CSV table of C-alpha atoms in Angstrom, one decimal:
chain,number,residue,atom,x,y,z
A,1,UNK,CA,0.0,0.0,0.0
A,2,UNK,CA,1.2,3.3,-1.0
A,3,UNK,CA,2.0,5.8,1.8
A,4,UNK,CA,1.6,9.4,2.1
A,5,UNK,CA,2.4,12.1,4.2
A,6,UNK,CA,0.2,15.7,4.0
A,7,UNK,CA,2.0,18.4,5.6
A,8,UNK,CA,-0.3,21.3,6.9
A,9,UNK,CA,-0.5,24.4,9.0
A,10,UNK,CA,-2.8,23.8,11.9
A,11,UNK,CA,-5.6,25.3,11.6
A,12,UNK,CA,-6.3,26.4,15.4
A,13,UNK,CA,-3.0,28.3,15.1
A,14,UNK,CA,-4.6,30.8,12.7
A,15,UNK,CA,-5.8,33.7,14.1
A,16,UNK,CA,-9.6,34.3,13.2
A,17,UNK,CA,-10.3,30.5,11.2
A,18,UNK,CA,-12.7,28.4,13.0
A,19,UNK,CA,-10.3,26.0,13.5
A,20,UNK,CA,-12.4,22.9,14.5
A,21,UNK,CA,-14.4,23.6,10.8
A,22,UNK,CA,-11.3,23.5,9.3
A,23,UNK,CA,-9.8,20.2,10.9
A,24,UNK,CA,-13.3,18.5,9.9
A,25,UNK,CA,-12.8,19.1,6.4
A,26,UNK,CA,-8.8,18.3,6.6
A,27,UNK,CA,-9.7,15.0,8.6
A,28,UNK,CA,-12.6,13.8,6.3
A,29,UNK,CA,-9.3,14.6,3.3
A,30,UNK,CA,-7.1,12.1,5.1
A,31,UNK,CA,-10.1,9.1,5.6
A,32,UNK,CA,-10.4,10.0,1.6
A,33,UNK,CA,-6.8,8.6,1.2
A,34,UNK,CA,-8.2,4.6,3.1
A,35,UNK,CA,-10.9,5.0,0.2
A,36,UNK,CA,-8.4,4.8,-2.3
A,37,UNK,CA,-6.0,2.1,-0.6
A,38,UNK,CA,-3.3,4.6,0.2
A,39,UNK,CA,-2.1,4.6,3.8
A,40,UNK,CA,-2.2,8.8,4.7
A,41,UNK,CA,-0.8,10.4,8.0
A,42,UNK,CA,-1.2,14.3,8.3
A,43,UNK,CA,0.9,16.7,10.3
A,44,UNK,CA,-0.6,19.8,11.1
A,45,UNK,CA,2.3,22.8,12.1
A,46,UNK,CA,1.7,25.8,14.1
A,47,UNK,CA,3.6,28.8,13.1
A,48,UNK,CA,5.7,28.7,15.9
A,49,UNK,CA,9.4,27.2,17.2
A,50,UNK,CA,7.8,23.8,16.9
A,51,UNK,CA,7.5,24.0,13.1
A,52,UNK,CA,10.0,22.3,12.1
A,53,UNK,CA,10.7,19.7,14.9
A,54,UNK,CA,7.1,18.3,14.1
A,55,UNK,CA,8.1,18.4,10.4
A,56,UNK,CA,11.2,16.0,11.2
A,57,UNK,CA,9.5,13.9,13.4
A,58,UNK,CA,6.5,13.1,10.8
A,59,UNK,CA,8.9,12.8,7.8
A,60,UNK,CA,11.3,10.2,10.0
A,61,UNK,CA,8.4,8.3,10.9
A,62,UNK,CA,8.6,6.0,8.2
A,63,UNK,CA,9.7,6.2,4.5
A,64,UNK,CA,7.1,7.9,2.5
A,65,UNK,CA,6.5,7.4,-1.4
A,66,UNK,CA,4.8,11.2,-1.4
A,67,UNK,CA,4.7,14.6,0.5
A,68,UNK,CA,1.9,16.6,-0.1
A,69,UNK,CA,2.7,19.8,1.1
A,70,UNK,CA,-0.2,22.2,1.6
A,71,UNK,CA,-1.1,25.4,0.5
A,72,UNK,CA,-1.7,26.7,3.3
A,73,UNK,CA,2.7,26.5,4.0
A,74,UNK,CA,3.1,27.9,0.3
A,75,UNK,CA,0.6,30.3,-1.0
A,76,UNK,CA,1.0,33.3,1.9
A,77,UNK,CA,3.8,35.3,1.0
A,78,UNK,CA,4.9,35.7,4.3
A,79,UNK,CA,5.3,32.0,4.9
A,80,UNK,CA,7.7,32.3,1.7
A,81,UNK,CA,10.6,31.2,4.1
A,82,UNK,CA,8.7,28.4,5.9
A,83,UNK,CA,8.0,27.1,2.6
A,84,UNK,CA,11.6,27.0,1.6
A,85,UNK,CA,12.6,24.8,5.2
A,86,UNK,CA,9.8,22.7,4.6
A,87,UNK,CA,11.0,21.6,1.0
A,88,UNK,CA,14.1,21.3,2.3
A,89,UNK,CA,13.2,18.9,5.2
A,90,UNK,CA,11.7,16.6,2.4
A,91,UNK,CA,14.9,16.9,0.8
A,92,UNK,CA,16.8,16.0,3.9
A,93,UNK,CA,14.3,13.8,6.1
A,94,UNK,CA,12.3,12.1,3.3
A,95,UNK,CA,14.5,11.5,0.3
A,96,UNK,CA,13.0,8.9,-1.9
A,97,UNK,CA,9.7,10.7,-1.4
A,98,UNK,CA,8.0,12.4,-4.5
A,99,UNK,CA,6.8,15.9,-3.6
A,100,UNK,CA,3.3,17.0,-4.7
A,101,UNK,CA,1.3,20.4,-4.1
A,102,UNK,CA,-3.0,20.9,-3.2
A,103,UNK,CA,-4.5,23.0,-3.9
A,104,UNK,CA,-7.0,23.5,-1.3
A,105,UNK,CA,-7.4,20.8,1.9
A,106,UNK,CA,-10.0,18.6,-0.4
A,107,UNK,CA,-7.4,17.6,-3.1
A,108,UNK,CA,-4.7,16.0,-1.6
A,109,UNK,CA,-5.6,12.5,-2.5
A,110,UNK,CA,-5.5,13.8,-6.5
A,111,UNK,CA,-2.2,15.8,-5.8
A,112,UNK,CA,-0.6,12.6,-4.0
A,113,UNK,CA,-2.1,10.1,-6.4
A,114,UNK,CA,-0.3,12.3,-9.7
A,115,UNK,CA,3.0,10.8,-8.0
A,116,UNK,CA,2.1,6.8,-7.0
């Protein structure tokens, strides 16, 4: 079974999102991934020192054939320098992985199943 790890910014980290809304819709995402027999785990980062320790941890876990990472990490501007360490953590922490890109929270099966 294919594996696959989304990489997200947590949602109850983000000043004014409903948070729990949001993780809803990113948890139904990931129970999308058992429908099409592809074993998912999500990590969900606040924008904080914790970042990238979470990051390593979830990319160590096991050795991944895809990292979705979400847009959430790459569409602000701002986060213009998270999303630099975090493509460089796949680099370092998940080698072999192919690296794909959402869109939104409800496409990361399609973005993940463009690489298996």
């Amino acid at each position: 079974m294919p594996s696959v790890l989304v990489l997200g910014i947590d949602p109850h980290a983000v000043p004014g999102m409903d948070g729990a809304v949001i993780r809803a819709a990113l948890d139904q995402e990931l129970a999308r991934f058992g429908a099409h027999a592809i074993d998912a785990s999500m990590a969900l980062i606040a924008l904080d020192e914790s970042a990238e320790s979470t990051m390593i941890t979830a990319l160590s876990e096991r050795e991944w054939d895809v990292v979705v990472i979400g847009g959430g990490i790459r569409k602000p501007e701002p986060l213009l320098p998270l999303f630099e360490q975090v493509v460089n953590l796949v680099r370092r922490h998940a080698p072999k992985a192919s690296i794909a890109f959402n869109t939104s929270g409800g496409d990361s099966v399609e973005a993940a199943k463009r690489w298996l």
